[in-house]
Tab-separated table of C-alpha atoms and ligand atoms in Angstrom:
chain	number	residue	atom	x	y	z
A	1	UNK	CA	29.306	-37.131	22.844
A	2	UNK	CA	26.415	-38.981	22.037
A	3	UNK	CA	24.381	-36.158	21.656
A	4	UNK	CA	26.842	-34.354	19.196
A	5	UNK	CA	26.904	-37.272	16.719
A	6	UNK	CA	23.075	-37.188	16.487
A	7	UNK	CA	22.982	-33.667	15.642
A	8	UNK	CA	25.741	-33.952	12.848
A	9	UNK	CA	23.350	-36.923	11.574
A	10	UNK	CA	20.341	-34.755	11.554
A	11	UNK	CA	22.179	-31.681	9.771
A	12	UNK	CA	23.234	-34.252	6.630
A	13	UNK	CA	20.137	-35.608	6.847
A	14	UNK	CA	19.228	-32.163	6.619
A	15	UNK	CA	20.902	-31.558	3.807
A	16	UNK	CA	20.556	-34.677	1.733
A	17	UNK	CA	16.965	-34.431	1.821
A	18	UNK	CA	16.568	-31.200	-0.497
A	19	UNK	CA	19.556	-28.388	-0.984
A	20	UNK	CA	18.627	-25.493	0.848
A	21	UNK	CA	17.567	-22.805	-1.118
A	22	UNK	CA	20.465	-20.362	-1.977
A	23	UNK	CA	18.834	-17.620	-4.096
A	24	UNK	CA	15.798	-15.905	-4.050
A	25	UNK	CA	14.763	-13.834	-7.270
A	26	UNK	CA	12.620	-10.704	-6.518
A	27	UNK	CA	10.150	-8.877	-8.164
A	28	UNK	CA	9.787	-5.164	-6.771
A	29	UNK	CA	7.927	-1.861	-7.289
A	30	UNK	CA	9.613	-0.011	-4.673
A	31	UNK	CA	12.427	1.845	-4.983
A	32	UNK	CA	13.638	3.478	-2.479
A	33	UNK	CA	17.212	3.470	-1.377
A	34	UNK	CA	17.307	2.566	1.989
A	35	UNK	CA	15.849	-1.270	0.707
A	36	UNK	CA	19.499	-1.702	-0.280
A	37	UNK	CA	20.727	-2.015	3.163
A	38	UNK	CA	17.264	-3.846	3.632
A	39	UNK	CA	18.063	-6.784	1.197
A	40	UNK	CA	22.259	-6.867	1.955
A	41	UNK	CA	21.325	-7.766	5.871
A	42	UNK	CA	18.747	-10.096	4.780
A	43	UNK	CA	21.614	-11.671	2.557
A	44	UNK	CA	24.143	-11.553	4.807
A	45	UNK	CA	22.403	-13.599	7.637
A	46	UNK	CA	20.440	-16.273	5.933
A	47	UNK	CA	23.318	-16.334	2.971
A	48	UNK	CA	20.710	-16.280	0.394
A	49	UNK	CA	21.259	-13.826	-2.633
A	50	UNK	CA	18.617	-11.678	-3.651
A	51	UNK	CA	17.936	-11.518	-7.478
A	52	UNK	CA	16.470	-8.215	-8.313
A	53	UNK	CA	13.693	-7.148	-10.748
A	54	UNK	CA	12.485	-3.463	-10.062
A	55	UNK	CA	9.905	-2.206	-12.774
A	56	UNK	CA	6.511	-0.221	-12.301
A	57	UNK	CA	3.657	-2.646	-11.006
A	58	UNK	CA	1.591	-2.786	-14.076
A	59	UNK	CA	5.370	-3.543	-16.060
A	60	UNK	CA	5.892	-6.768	-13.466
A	61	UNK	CA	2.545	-7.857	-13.551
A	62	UNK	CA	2.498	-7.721	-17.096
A	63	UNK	CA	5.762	-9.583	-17.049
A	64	UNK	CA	4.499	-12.496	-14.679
A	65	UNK	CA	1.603	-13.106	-16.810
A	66	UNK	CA	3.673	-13.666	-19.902
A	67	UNK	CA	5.975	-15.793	-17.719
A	68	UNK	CA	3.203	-17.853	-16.326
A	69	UNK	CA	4.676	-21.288	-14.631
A	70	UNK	CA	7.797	-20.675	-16.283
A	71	UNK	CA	8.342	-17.299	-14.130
A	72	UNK	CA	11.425	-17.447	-12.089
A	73	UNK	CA	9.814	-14.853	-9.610
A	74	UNK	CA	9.531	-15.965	-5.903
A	75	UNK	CA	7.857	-12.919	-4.247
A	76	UNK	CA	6.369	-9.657	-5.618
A	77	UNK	CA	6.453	-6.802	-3.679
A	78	UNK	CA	4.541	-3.713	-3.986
A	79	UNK	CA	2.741	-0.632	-2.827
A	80	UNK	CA	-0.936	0.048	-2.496
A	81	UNK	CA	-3.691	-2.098	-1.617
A	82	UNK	CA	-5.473	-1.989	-4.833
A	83	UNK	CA	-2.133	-2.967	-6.873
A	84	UNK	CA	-1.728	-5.995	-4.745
A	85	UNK	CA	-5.744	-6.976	-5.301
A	86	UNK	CA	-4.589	-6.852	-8.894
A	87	UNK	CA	-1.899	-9.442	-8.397
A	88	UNK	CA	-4.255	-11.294	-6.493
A	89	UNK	CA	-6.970	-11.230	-9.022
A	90	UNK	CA	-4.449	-12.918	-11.086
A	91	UNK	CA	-4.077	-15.520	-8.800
A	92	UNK	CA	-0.200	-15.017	-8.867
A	93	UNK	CA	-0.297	-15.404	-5.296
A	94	UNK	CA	0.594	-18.739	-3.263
A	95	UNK	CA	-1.280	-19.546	-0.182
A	96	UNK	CA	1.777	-19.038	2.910
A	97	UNK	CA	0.948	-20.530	6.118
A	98	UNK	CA	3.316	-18.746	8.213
A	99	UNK	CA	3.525	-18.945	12.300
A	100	UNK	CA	5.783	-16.006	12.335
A	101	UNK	CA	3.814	-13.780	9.859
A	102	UNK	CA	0.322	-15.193	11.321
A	103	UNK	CA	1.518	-13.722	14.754
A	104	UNK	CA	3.341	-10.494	13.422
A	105	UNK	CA	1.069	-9.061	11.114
A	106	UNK	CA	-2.115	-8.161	12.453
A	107	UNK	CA	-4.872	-9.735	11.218
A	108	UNK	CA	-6.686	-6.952	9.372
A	109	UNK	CA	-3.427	-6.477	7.131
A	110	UNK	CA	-2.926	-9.811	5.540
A	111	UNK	CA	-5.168	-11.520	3.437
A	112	UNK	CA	-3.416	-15.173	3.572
A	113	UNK	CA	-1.650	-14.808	0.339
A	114	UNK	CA	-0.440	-11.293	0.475
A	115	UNK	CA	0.955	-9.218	3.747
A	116	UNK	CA	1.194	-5.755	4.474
A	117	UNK	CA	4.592	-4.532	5.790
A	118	UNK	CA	4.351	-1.173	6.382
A	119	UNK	CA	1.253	1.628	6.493
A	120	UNK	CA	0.246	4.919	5.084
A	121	UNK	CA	-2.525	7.370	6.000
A	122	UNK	CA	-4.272	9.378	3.232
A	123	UNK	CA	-4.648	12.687	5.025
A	124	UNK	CA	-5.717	15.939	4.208
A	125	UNK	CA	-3.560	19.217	3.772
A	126	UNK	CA	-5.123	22.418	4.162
A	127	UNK	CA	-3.703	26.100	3.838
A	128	UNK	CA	-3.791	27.571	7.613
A	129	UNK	CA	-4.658	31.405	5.943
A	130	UNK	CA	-7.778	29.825	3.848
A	131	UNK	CA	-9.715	27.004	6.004
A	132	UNK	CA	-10.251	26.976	9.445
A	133	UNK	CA	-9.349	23.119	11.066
A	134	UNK	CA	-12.866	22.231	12.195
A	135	UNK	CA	-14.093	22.819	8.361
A	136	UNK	CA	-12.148	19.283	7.389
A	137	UNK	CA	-12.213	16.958	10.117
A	138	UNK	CA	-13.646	14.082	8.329
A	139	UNK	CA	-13.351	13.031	4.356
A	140	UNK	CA	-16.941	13.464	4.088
A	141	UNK	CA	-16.897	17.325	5.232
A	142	UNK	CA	-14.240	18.260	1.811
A	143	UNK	CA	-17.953	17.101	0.001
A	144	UNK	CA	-19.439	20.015	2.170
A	145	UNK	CA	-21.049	22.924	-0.531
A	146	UNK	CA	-18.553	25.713	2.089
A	147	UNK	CA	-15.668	24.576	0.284
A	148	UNK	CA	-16.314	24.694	-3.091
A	149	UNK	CA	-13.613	25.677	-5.531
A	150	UNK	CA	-11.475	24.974	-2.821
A	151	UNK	CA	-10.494	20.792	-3.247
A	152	UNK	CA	-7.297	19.950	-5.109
A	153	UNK	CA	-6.823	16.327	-5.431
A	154	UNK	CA	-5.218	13.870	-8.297
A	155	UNK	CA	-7.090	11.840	-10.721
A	156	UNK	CA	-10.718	9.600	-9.214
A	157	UNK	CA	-8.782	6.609	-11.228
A	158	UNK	CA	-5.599	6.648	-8.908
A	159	UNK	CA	-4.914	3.662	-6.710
A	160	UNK	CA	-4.676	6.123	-3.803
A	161	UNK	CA	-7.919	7.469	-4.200
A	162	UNK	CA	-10.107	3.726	-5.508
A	163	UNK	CA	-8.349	2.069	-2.262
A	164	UNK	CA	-9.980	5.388	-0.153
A	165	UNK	CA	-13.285	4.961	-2.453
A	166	UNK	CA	-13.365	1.353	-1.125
A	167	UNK	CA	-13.151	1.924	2.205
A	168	UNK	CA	-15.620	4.539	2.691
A	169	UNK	CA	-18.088	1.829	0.407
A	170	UNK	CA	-17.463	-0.214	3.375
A	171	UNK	CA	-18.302	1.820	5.882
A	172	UNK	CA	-21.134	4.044	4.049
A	173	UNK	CA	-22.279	2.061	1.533
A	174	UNK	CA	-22.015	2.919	-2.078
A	175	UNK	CA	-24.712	5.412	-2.208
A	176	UNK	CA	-23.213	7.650	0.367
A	177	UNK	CA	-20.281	7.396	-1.377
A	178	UNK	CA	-21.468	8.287	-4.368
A	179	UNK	CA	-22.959	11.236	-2.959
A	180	UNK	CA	-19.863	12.322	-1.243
A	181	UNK	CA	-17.996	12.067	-4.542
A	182	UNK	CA	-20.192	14.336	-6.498
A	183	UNK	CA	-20.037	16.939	-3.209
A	184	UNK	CA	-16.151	16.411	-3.662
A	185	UNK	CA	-16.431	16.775	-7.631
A	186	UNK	CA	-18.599	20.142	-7.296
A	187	UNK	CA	-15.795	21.504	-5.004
A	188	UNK	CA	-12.845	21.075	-7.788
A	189	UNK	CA	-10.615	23.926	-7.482
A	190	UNK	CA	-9.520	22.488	-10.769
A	191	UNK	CA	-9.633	19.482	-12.594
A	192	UNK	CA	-7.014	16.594	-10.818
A	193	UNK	CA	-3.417	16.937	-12.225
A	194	UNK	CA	-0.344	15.695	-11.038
A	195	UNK	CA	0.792	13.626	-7.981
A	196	UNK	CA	0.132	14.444	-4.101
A	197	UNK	CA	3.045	16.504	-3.936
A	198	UNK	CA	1.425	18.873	-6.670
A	199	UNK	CA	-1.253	19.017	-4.606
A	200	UNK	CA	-0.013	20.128	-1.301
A	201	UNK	CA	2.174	22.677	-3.566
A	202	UNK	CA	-1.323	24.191	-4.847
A	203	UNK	CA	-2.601	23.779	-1.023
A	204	UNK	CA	0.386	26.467	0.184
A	205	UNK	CA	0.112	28.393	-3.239
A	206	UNK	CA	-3.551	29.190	-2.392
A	207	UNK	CA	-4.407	27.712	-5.715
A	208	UNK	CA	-6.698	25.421	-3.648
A	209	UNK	CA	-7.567	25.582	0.491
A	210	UNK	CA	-7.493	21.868	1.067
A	211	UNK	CA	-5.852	18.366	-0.577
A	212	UNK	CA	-6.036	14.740	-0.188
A	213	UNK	CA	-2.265	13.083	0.070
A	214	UNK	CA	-0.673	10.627	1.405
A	215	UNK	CA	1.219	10.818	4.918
A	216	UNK	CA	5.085	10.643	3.414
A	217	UNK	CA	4.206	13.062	0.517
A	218	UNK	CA	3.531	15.173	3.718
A	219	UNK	CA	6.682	13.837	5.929
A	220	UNK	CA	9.017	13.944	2.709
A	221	UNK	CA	8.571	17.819	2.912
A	222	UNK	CA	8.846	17.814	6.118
A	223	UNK	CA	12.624	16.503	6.534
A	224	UNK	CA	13.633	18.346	3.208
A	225	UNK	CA	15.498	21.412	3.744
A	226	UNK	CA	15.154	23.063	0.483
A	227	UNK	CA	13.691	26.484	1.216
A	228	UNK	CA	11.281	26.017	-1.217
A	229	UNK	CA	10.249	23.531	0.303
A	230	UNK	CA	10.388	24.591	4.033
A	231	UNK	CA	8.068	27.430	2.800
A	232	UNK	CA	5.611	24.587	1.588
A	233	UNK	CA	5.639	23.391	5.024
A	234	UNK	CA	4.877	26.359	6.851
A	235	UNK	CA	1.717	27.235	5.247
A	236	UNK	CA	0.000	24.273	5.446
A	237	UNK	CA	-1.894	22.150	8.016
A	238	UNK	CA	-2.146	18.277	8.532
A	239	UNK	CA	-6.016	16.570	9.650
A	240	UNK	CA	-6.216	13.071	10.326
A	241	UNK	CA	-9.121	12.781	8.955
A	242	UNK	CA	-11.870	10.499	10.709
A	243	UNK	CA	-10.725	10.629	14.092
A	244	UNK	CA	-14.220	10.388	15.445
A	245	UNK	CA	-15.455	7.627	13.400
A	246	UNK	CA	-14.065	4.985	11.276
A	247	UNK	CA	-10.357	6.406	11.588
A	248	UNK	CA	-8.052	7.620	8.922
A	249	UNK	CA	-7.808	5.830	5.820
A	250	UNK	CA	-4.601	3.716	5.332
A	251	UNK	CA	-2.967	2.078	2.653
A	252	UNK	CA	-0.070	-0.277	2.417
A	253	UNK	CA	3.333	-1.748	1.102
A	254	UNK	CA	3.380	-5.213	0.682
A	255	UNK	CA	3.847	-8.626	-0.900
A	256	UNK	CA	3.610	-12.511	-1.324
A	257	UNK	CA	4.822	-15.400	-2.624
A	258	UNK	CA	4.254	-16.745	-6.433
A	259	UNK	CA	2.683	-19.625	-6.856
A	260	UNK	CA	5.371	-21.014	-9.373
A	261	UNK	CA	8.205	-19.647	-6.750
A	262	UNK	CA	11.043	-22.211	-7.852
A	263	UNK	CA	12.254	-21.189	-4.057
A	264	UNK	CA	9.557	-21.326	-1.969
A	265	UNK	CA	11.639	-22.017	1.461
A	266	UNK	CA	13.599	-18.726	0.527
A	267	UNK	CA	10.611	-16.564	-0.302
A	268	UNK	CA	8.638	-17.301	3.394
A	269	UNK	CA	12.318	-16.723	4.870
A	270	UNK	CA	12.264	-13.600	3.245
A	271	UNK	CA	8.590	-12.582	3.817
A	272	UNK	CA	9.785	-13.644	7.365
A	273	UNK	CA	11.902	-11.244	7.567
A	274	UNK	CA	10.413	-8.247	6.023
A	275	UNK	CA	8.456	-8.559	9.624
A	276	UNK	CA	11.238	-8.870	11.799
A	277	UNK	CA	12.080	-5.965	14.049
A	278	UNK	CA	15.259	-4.776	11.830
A	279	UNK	CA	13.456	-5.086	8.973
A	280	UNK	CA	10.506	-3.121	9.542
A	281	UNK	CA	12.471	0.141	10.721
A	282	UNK	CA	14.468	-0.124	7.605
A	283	UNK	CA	11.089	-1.374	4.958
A	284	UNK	CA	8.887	1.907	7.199
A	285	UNK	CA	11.066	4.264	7.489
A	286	UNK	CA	12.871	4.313	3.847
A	287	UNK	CA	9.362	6.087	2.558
A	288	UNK	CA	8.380	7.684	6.011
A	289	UNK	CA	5.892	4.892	6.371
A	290	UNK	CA	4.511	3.158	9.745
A	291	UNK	CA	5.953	-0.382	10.493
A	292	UNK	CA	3.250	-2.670	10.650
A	293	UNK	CA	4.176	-5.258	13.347
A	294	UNK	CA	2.874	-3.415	16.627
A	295	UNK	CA	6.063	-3.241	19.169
A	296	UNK	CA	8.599	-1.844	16.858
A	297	UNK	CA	9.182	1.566	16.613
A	298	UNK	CA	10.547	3.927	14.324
A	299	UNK	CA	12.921	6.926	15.158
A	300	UNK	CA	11.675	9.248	12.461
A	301	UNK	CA	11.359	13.252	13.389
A	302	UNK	CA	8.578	13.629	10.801
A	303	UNK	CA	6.595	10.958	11.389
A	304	UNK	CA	6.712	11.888	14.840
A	305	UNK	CA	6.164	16.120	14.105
A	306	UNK	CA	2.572	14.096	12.427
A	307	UNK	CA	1.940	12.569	15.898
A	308	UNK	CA	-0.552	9.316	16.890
A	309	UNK	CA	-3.612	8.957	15.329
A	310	UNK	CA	-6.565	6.659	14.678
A	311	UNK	CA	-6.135	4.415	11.954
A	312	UNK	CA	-8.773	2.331	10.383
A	313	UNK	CA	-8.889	-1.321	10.771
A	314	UNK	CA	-10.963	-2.515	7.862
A	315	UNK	CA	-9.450	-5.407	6.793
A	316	UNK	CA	-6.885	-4.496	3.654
A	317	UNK	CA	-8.284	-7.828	1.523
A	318	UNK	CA	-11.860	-5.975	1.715
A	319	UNK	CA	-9.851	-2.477	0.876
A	320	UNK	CA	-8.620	-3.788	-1.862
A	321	UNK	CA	-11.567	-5.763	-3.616
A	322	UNK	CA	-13.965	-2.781	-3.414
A	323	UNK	CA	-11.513	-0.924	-5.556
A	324	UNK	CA	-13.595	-1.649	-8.984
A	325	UNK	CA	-17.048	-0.164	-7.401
A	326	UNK	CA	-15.052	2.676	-6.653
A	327	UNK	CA	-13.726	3.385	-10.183
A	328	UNK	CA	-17.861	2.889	-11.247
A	329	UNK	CA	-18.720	5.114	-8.484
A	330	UNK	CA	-15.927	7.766	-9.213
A	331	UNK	CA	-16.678	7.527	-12.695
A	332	UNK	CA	-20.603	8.154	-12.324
A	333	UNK	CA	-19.841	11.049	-10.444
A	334	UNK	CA	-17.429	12.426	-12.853
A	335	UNK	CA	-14.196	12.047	-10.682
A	336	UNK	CA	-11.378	11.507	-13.942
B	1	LIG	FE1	3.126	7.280	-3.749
């Protein structure tokens, strides 16, 4: 009895002291459709509606800036390493000193201000009539004078390619990576166009014998049963690149909270709970990505026709900032 009263004394005490937040407005780049079921459950058990804002990165960060401290934006969410850097550059980001996210998300993919909730590999695709598997086992090999007129890969300028650059910068050094690019550039098939998915296309076309993509560009085919598609699939091969050495190359989703979040005790609820078991099968597996906290698993036939691999673990804050000396370096070496 005694104990009873004090605990309906401590919940209006509770709630006196500063109304709980009841909304959350959200800034997001990703669209995919399975973050709808993501966001309802996240509504639905913490009773906090989710405001949404979905626009192309550059579009939101754009937006934020013009906001500035009047921005009603508590977390921006993203994909790609380098996009989140940007963010961060900006100093949009709010410092979050989270137990739960400190001992979810492994250290090497959170930088303090931003978190990583899911992972993607950049792998390479190769057609299984043109190149022979031990040809491509590493990133540096596609630089490798055998295979020239035989690389199709998008634009040097691409997030997906800078946040790559940066890595192997950090593991190299620039002037093996500079190097490597021009051995990449000389090997052009043809000059980058399109996405990853046009890539892998030329890949089982045999307008090219080998591609960079990412790993769901790869999966997406894999669970699509369009016959074109199927066909696509077939004639191509999948290398995790690195295997040996520094481990494939991976990128992220993530996000953080603003610094002018008007509800700050809603946005680490929510960043909360973008690591919480539920919520990393639904954030991973919408866009045939990896969950990032270690224990959960995701029941995906694709990801798991790819298999286990290596996966580097530089740390995605140094990813991200050697981004710029990769555009130089890509640049220099005539990468567009
Ligand atoms: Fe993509």
């Amino acid at each position: 009895m005694k104990l009873q009263g004090w605990i309906v004394v401590a919940s209006l005490a509770s709630l006196t002291a500063h109304a709980a937040d009841t909304e959350l407005n959200l800034y997001s780049a990703r669209h995919y459709q399975t973050d709808e079921a993501l966001y309802k459950n996240f509504e639905k058990t913490t009773g906090i509606k989710i405001n949404r804002i979905e626009a192309q990165e550059d579009a939101l960060l754009e937006r934020l800036k013009n906001e500035g401290a009047n921005s009603p934006a508590d977390v921006f969410i993203t994909v790609d390493a380098t996009r989140l850097a940007k963010a961060d550059e900006l100093n949009l980001f709010a410092e979050v000193k989270s137990p739960v996210l400190a001992a979810r998300i492994p250290p090497h993919l959170q930088t303090g201000e931003w978190f990583a909730f899911s992972t993607r590999a950049r792998v390479i695709v190769y057609n299984k009539l043109a190149i022979k598997p031990e040809q491509i086992q590493t990133y540096e090999q596609l630089a490798d004078p055998a295979l020239k007129g035989q690389v199709c890969v998008r634009a040097g300028m691409h997030p997906y390619n800078l946040s790559l650059g940066a890595a192997m910068i950090a593991h190299e050094g620039e002037a093996k990576t500079e190097a490597w690019a021009r051995g990449l550039v000389a090997n052009f098939a043809r000059a980058p166009k399109g996405g990853d998915t046009d890539q892998i296309k030329a890949v089982a076309a045999g307008e090219c014998g080998v591609a960079l993509s990412n790993s769901y560009y790869v999966a997406r085919l894999i669970r699509s049963s369009a016959p074109e598609d199927r066909k696509v699939v077939e004639a191509i091969g999948v290398i995790w690149p690195n295997q040996k050495t520094w481990g494939t190359h991976i990128n992220v989703s993530g996000g953080g909270m603003l610094k002018t979040a008007p509800h700050k005790e809603a946005a680490v609820k929510f960043l909360e709970y973008l690591a919480s078991d539920d919520a990393q099968r639904y954030f991973a597996d919408g866009n045939n990505e990896w969950p990032v906290v270690a224990d959960v698993k995701v029941k995906n036939p694709a990801l798991e026709r790819l298999g286990p691999f290596k996966a580097d673990t530089l740390a995605i804050g140094r990813t991200s900032k050697g981004a710029i000396t990769a555009q130089k370096i890509f640049d220099r070496a005539g990468w567009r």
